[in-house]
PDB file of C-alpha atoms and ligand atoms in Angstrom:
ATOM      1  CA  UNK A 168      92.269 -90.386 128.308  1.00  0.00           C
ATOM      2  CA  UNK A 169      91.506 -88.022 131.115  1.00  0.00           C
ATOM      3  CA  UNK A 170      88.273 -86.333 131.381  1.00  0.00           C
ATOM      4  CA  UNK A 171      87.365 -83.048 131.909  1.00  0.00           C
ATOM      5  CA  UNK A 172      84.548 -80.912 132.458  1.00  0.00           C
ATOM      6  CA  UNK A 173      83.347 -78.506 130.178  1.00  0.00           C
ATOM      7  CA  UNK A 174      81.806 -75.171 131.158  1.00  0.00           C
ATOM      8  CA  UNK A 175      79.992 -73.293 128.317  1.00  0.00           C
ATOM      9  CA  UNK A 176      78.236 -70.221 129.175  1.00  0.00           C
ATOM     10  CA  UNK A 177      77.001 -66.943 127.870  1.00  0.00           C
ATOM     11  CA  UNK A 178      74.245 -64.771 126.094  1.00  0.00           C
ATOM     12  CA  UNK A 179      70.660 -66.680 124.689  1.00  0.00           C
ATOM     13  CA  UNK A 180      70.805 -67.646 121.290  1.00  0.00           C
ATOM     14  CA  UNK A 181      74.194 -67.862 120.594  1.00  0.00           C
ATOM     15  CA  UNK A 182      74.577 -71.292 119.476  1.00  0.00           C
ATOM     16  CA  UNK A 183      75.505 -72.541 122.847  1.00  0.00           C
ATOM     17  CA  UNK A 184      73.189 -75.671 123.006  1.00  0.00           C
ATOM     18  CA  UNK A 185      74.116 -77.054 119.511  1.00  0.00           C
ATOM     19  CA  UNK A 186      77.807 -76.008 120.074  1.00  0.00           C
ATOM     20  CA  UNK A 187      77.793 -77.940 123.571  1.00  0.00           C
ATOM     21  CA  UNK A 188      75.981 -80.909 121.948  1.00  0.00           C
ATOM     22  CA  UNK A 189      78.079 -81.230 119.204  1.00  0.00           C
ATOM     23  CA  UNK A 190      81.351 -81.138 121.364  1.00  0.00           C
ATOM     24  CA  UNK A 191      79.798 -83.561 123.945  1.00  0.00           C
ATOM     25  CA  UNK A 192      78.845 -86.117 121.028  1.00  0.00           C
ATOM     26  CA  UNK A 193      82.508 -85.745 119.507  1.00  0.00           C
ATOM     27  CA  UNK A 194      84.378 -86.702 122.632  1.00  0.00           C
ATOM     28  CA  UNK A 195      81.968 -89.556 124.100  1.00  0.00           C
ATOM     29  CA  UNK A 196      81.161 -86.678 127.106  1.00  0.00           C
ATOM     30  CA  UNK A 197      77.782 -86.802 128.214  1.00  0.00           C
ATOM     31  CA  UNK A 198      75.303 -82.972 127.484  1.00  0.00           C
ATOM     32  CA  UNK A 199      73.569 -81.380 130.183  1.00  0.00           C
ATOM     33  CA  UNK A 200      71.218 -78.829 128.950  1.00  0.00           C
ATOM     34  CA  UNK A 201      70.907 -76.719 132.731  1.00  0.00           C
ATOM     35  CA  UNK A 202      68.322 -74.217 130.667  1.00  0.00           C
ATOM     36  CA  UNK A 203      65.875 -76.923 130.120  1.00  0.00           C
ATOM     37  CA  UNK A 204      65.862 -77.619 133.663  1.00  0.00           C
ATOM     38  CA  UNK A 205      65.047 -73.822 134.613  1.00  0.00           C
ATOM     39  CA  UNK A 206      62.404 -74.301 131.991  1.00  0.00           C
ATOM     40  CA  UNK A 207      60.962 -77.829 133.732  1.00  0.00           C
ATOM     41  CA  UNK A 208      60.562 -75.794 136.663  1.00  0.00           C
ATOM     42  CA  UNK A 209      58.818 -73.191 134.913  1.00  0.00           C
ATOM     43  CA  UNK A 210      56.586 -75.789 132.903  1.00  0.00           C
ATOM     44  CA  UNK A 211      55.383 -77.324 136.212  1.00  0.00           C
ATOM     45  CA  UNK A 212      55.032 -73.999 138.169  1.00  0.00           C
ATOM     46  CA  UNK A 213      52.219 -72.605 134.510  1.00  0.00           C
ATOM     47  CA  UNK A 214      50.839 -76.144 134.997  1.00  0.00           C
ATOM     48  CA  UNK A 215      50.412 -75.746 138.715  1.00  0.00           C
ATOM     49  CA  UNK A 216      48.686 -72.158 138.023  1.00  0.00           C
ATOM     50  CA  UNK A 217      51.357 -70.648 140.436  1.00  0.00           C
ATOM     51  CA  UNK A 218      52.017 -67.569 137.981  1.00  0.00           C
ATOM     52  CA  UNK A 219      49.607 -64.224 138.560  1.00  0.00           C
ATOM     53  CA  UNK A 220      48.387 -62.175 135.617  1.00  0.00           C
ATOM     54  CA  UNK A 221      51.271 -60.001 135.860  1.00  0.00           C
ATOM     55  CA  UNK A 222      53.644 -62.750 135.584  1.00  0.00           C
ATOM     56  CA  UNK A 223      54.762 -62.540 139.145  1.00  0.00           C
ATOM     57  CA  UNK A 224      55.354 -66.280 140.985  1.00  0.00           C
ATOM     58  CA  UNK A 225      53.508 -68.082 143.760  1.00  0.00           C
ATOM     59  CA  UNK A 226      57.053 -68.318 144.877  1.00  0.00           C
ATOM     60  CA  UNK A 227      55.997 -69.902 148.856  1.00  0.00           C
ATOM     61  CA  UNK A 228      54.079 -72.542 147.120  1.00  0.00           C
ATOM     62  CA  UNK A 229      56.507 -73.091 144.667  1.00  0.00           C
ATOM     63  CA  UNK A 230      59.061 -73.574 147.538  1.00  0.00           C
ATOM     64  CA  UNK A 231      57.091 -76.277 149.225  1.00  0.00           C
ATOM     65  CA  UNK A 232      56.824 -78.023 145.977  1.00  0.00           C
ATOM     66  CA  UNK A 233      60.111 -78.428 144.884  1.00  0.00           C
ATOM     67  CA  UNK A 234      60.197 -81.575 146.614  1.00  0.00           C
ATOM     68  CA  UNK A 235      57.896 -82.761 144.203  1.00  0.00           C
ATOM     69  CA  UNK A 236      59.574 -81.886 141.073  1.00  0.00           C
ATOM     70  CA  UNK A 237      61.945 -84.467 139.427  1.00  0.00           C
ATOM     71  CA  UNK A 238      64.099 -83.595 136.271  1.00  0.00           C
ATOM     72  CA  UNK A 239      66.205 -85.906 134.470  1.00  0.00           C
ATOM     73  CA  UNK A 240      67.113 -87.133 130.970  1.00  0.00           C
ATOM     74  CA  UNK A 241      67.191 -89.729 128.808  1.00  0.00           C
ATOM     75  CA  UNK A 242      69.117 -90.542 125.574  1.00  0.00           C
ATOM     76  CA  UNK A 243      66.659 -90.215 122.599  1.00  0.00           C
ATOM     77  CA  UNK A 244      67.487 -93.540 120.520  1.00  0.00           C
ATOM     78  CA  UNK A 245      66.477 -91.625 117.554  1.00  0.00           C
ATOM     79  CA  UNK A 246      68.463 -87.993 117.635  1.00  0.00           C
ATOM     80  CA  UNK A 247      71.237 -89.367 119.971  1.00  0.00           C
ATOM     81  CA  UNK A 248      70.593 -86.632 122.141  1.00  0.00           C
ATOM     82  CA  UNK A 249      68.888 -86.412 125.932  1.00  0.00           C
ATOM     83  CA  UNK A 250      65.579 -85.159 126.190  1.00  0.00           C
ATOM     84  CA  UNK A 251      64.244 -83.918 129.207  1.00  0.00           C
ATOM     85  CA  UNK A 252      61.665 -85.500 131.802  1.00  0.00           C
ATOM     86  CA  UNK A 253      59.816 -83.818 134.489  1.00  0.00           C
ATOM     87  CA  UNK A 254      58.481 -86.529 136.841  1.00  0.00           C
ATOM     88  CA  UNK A 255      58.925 -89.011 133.977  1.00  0.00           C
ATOM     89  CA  UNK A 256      56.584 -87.486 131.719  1.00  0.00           C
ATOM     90  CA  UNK A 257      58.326 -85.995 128.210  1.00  0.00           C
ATOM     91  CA  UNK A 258      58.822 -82.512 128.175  1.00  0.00           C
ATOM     92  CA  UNK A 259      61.241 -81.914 125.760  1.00  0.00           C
ATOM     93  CA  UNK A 260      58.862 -80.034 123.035  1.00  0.00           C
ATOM     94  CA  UNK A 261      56.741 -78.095 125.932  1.00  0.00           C
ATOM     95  CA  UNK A 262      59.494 -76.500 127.518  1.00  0.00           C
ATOM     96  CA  UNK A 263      60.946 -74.841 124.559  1.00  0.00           C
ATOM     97  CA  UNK A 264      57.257 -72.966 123.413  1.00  0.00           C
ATOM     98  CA  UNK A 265      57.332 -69.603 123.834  1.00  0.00           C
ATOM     99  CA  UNK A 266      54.647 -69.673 126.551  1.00  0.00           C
ATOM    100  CA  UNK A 267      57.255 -70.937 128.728  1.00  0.00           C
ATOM    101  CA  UNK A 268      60.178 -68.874 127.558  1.00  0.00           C
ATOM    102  CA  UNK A 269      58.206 -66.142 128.643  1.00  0.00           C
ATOM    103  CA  UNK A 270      57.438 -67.001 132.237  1.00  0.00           C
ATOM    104  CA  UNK A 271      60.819 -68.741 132.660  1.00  0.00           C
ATOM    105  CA  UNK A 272      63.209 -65.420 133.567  1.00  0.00           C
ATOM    106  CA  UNK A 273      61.110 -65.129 137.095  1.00  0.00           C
ATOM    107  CA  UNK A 274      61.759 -68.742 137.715  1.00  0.00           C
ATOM    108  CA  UNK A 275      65.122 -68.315 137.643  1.00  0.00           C
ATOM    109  CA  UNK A 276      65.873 -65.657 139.332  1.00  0.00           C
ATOM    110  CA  UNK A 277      64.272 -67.688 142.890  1.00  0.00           C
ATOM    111  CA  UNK A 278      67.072 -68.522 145.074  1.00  0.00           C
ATOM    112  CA  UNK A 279      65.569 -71.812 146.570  1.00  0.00           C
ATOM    113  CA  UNK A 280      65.586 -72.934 142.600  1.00  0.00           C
ATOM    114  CA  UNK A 281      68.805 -72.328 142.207  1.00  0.00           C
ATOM    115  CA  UNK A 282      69.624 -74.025 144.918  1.00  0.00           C
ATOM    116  CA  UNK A 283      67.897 -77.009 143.788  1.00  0.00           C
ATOM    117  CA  UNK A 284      69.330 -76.841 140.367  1.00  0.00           C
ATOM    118  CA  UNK A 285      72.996 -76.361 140.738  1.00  0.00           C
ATOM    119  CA  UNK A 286      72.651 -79.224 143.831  1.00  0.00           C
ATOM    120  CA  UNK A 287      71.788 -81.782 140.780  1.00  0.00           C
ATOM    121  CA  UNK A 288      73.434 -80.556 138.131  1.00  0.00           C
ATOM    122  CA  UNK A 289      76.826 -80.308 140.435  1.00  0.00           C
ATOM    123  CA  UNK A 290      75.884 -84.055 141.154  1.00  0.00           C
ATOM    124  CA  UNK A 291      74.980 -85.008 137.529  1.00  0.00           C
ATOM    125  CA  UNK A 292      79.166 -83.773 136.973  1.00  0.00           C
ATOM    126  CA  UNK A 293      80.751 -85.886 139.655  1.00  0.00           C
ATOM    127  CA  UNK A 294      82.241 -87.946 137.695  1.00  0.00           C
ATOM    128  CA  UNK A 295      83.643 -85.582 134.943  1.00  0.00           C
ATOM    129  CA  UNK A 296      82.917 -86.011 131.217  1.00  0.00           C
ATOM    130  CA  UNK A 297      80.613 -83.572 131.143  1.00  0.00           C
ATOM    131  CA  UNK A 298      79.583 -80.995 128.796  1.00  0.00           C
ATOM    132  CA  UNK A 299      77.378 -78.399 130.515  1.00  0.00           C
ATOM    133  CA  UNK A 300      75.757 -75.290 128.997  1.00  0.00           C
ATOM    134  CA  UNK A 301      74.266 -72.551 130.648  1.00  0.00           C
ATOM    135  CA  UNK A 302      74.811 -69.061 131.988  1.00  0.00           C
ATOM    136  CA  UNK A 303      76.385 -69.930 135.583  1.00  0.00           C
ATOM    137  CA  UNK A 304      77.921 -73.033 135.027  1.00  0.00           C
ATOM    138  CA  UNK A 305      82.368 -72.028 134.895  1.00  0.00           C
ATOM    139  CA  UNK A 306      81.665 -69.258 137.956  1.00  0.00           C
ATOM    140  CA  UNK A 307      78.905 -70.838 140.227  1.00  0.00           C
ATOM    141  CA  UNK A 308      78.205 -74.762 139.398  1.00  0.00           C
ATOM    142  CA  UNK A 309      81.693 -75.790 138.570  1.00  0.00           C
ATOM    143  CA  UNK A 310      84.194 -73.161 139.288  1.00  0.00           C
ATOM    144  CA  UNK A 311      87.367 -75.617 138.911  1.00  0.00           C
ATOM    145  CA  UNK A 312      86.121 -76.665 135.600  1.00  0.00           C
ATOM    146  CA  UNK A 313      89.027 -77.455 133.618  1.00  0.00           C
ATOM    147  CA  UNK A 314      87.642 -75.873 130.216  1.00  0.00           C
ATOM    148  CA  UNK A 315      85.266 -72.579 131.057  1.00  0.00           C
ATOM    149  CA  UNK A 316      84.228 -71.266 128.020  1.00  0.00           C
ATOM    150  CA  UNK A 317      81.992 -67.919 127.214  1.00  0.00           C
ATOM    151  CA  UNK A 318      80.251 -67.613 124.339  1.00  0.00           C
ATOM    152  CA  UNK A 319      78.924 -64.087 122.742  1.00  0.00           C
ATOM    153  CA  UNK A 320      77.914 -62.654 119.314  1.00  0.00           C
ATOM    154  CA  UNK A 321      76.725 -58.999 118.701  1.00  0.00           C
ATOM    155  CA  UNK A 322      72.947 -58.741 119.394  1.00  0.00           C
ATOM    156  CA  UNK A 323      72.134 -58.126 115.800  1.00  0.00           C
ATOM    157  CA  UNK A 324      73.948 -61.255 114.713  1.00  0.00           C
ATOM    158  CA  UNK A 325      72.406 -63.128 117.150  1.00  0.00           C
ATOM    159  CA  UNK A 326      68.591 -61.325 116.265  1.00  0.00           C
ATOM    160  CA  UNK A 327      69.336 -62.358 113.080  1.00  0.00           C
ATOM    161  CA  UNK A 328      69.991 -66.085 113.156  1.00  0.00           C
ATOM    162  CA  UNK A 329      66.607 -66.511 115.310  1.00  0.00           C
ATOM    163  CA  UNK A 330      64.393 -64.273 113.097  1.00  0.00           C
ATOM    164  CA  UNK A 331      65.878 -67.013 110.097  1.00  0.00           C
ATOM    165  CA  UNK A 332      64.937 -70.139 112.317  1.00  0.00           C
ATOM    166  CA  UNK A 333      61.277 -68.541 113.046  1.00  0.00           C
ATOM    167  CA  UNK A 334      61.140 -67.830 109.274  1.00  0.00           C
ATOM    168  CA  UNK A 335      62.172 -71.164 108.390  1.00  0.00           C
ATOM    169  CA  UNK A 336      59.375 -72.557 110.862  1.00  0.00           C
ATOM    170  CA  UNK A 337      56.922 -70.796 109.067  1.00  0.00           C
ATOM    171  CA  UNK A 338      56.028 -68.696 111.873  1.00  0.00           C
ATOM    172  CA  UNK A 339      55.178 -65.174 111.199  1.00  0.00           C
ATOM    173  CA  UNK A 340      58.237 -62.610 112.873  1.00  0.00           C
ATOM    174  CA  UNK A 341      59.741 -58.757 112.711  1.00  0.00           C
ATOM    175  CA  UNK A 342      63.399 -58.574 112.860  1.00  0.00           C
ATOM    176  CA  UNK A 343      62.895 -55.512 115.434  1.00  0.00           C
ATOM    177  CA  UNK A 344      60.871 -57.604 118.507  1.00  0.00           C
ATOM    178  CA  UNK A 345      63.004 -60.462 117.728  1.00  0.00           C
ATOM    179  CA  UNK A 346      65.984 -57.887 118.122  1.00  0.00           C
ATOM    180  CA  UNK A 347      64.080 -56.363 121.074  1.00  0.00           C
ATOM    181  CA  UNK A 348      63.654 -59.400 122.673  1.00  0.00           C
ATOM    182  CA  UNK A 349      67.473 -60.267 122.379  1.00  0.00           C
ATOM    183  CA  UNK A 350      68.335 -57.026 124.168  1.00  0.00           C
ATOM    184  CA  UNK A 351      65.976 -57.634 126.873  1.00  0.00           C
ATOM    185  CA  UNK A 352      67.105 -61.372 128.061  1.00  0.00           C
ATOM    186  CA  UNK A 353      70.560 -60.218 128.007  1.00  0.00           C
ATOM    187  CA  UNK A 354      69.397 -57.532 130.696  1.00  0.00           C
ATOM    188  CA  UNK A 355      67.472 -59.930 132.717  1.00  0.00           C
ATOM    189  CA  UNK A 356      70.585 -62.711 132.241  1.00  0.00           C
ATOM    190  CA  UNK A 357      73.024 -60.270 133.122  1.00  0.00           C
ATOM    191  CA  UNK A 358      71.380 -57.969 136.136  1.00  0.00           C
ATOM    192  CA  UNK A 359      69.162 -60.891 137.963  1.00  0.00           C
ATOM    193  CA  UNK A 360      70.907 -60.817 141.771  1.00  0.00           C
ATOM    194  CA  UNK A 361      71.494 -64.129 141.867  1.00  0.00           C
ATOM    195  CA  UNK A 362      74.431 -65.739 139.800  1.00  0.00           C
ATOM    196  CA  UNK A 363      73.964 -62.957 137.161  1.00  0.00           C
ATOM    197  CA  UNK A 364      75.243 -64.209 133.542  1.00  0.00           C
ATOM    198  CA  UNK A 365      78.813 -63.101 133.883  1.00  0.00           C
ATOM    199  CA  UNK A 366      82.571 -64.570 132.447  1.00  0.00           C
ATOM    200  CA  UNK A 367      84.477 -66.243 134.760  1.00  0.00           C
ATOM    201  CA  UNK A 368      87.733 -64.743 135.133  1.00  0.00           C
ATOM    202  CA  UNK A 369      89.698 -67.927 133.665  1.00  0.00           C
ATOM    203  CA  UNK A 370      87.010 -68.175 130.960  1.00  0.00           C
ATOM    204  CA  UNK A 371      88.315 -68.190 127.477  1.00  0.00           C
ATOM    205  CA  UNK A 372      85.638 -65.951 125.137  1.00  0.00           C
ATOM    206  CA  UNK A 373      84.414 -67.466 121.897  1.00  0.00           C
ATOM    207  CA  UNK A 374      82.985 -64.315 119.766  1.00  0.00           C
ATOM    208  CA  UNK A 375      81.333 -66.240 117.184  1.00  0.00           C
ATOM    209  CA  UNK A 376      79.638 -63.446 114.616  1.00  0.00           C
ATOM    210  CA  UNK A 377      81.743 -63.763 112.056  1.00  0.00           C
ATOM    211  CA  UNK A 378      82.213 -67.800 112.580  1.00  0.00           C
ATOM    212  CA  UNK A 379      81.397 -70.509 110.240  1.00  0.00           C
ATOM    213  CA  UNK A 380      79.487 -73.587 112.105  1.00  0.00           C
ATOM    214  CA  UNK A 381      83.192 -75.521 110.961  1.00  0.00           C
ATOM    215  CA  UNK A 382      85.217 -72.789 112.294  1.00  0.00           C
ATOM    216  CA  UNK A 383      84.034 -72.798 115.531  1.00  0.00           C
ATOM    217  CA  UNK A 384      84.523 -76.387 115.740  1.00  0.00           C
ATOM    218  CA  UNK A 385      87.889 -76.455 114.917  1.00  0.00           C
ATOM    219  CA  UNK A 386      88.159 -73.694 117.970  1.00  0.00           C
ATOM    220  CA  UNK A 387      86.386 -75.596 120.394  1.00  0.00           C
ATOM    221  CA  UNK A 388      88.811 -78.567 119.392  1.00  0.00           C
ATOM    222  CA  UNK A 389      91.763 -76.744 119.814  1.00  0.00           C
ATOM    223  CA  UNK A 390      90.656 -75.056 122.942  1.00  0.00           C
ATOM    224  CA  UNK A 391      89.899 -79.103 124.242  1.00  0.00           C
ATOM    225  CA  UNK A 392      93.601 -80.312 123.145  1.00  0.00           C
ATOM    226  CA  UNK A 393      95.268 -77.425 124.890  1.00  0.00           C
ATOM    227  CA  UNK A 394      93.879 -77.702 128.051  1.00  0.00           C
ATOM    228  CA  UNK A 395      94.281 -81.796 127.210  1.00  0.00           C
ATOM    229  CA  UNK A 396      97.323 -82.020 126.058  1.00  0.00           C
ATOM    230  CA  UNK A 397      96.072 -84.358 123.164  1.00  0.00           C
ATOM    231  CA  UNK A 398      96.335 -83.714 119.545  1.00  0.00           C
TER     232      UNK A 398
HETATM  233  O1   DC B 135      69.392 -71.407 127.694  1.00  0.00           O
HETATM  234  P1   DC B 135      67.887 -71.269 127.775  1.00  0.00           P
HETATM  235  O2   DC B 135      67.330 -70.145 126.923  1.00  0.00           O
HETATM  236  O3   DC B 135      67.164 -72.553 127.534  1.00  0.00           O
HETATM  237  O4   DC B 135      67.618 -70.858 129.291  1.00  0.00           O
HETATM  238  C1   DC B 135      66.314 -70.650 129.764  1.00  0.00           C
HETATM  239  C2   DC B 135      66.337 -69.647 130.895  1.00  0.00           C
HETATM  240  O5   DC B 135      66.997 -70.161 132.032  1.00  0.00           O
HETATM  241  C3   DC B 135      66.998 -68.307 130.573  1.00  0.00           C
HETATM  242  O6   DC B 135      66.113 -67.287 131.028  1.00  0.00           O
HETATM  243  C4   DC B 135      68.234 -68.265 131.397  1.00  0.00           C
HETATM  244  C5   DC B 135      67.988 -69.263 132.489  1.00  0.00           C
HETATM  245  N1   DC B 135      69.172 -70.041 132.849  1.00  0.00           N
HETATM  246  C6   DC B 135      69.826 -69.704 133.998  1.00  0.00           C
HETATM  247  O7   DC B 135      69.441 -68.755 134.667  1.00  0.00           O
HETATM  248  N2   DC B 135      70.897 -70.435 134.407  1.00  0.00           N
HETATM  249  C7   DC B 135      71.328 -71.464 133.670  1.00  0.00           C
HETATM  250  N3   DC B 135      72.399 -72.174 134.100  1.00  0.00           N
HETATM  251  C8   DC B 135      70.674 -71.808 132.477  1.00  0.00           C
HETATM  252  C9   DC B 135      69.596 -71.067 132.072  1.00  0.00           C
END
């Protein structure tokens, strides 16, 4: 069967990650996660001490770095599912805290990361079968993808389903910053100057407020088998 490559981008906490996952496991395609690596970066850059009390980045130092910084993954025997490595040390925990979630927009916006990123993850794609999620992937890192798909839900859906994960965590959270906090990564995602979250023009748009987790499988399956052919 012919493989493909599958773009999946669009707004944070919309599902994207377990969609993409899910999809990848399903048809034997291998996940790339490209937010943990903008988070690796980020992790190494707080370890470092590169970030100012403001937040702003040692962004020279960080530039003559980047040599040193290796991401890569590795299949979890347990979950099935790749964790991520920054020089061979197990991140995978670390880079999703909310220390680094909060120093990771200025990270991304540096052009010389970028760079760096999209080189490897355009490499870790060469040979198709490839699920990648993200917010540049169908218009900057593979524009010829055969499947480009952009996922949204309305912020207050999308508020809502991470105030009930926190909750179910046990962690302590107001609907309203969570909400807040929505709003504001979709401004950063959307206005940063370079490769601004944005739908590629051939992208087909998943809306998936109203979805169950089963309907939106079914979509993603039928959206595979048309572009496919296969039934
Ligand atoms: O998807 P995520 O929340 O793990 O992404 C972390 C950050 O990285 C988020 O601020 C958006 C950014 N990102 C990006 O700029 N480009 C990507 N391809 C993936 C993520």
């Amino acid at each position: 069967m012919r493989k493909i490559t599958i773009a999946i981008d669009g707004y944070s906490s919309c599902g994207k990650s377990t969609m993409a996952k899910q999809l990848a496991k399903k048809l034997g395609y291998i996940y790339v996660d490209t937010g943990a690596m903008y988070r690796s970066v980020t992790l190494y850059a707080l370890r470092r001490g590169l970030f100012a009390e403001d937040g702003t980045v040692d962004a020279d130092t960080l530039k003559s770095e980047m040599g040193n910084i290796s991401i890569s993954f590795k299949v979890n025997a347990q979950t099935g599912q790749p964790d991520t490595y920054l020089n061979d040390e197990l991140v995978e925990g670390e880079i999703r805290t909310l220390r680094v979630s909060n120093h990771v927009s200025p990270i991304a916006a540096l052009p010389f990361v970028r760079e760096a990123m999209v080189a490897k993850q355009r490499q870790m794609g060469l040979e198709k079968g490839v699920v990648m999620d993200g917010r540049d992937i169908g218009t900057t890192v593979f524009p010829d993808a055969e499947l480009k798909i952009f996922v949204t839900a309305s912020p207050e859906v999308r508020a809502q389903r991470r105030y009930d994960e926190l909750k179910a965590k046990g962690a302590d959270a107001d609907y309203d910053a969570v909400l807040r906090n929505v709003q504001e990564r979709d401004y950063i995602d959307t206005h940063r100057e370079v490769s601004p979250l944005c739908k590629a023009d051939d992208a087909v748009v998943l809306d998936n407020s109203e979805m169950t987790i089963e309907e939106q499988d079914q979509w993603l399956m039928k959206e595979y088998c048309r572009v496919c052919g296969n039934k």
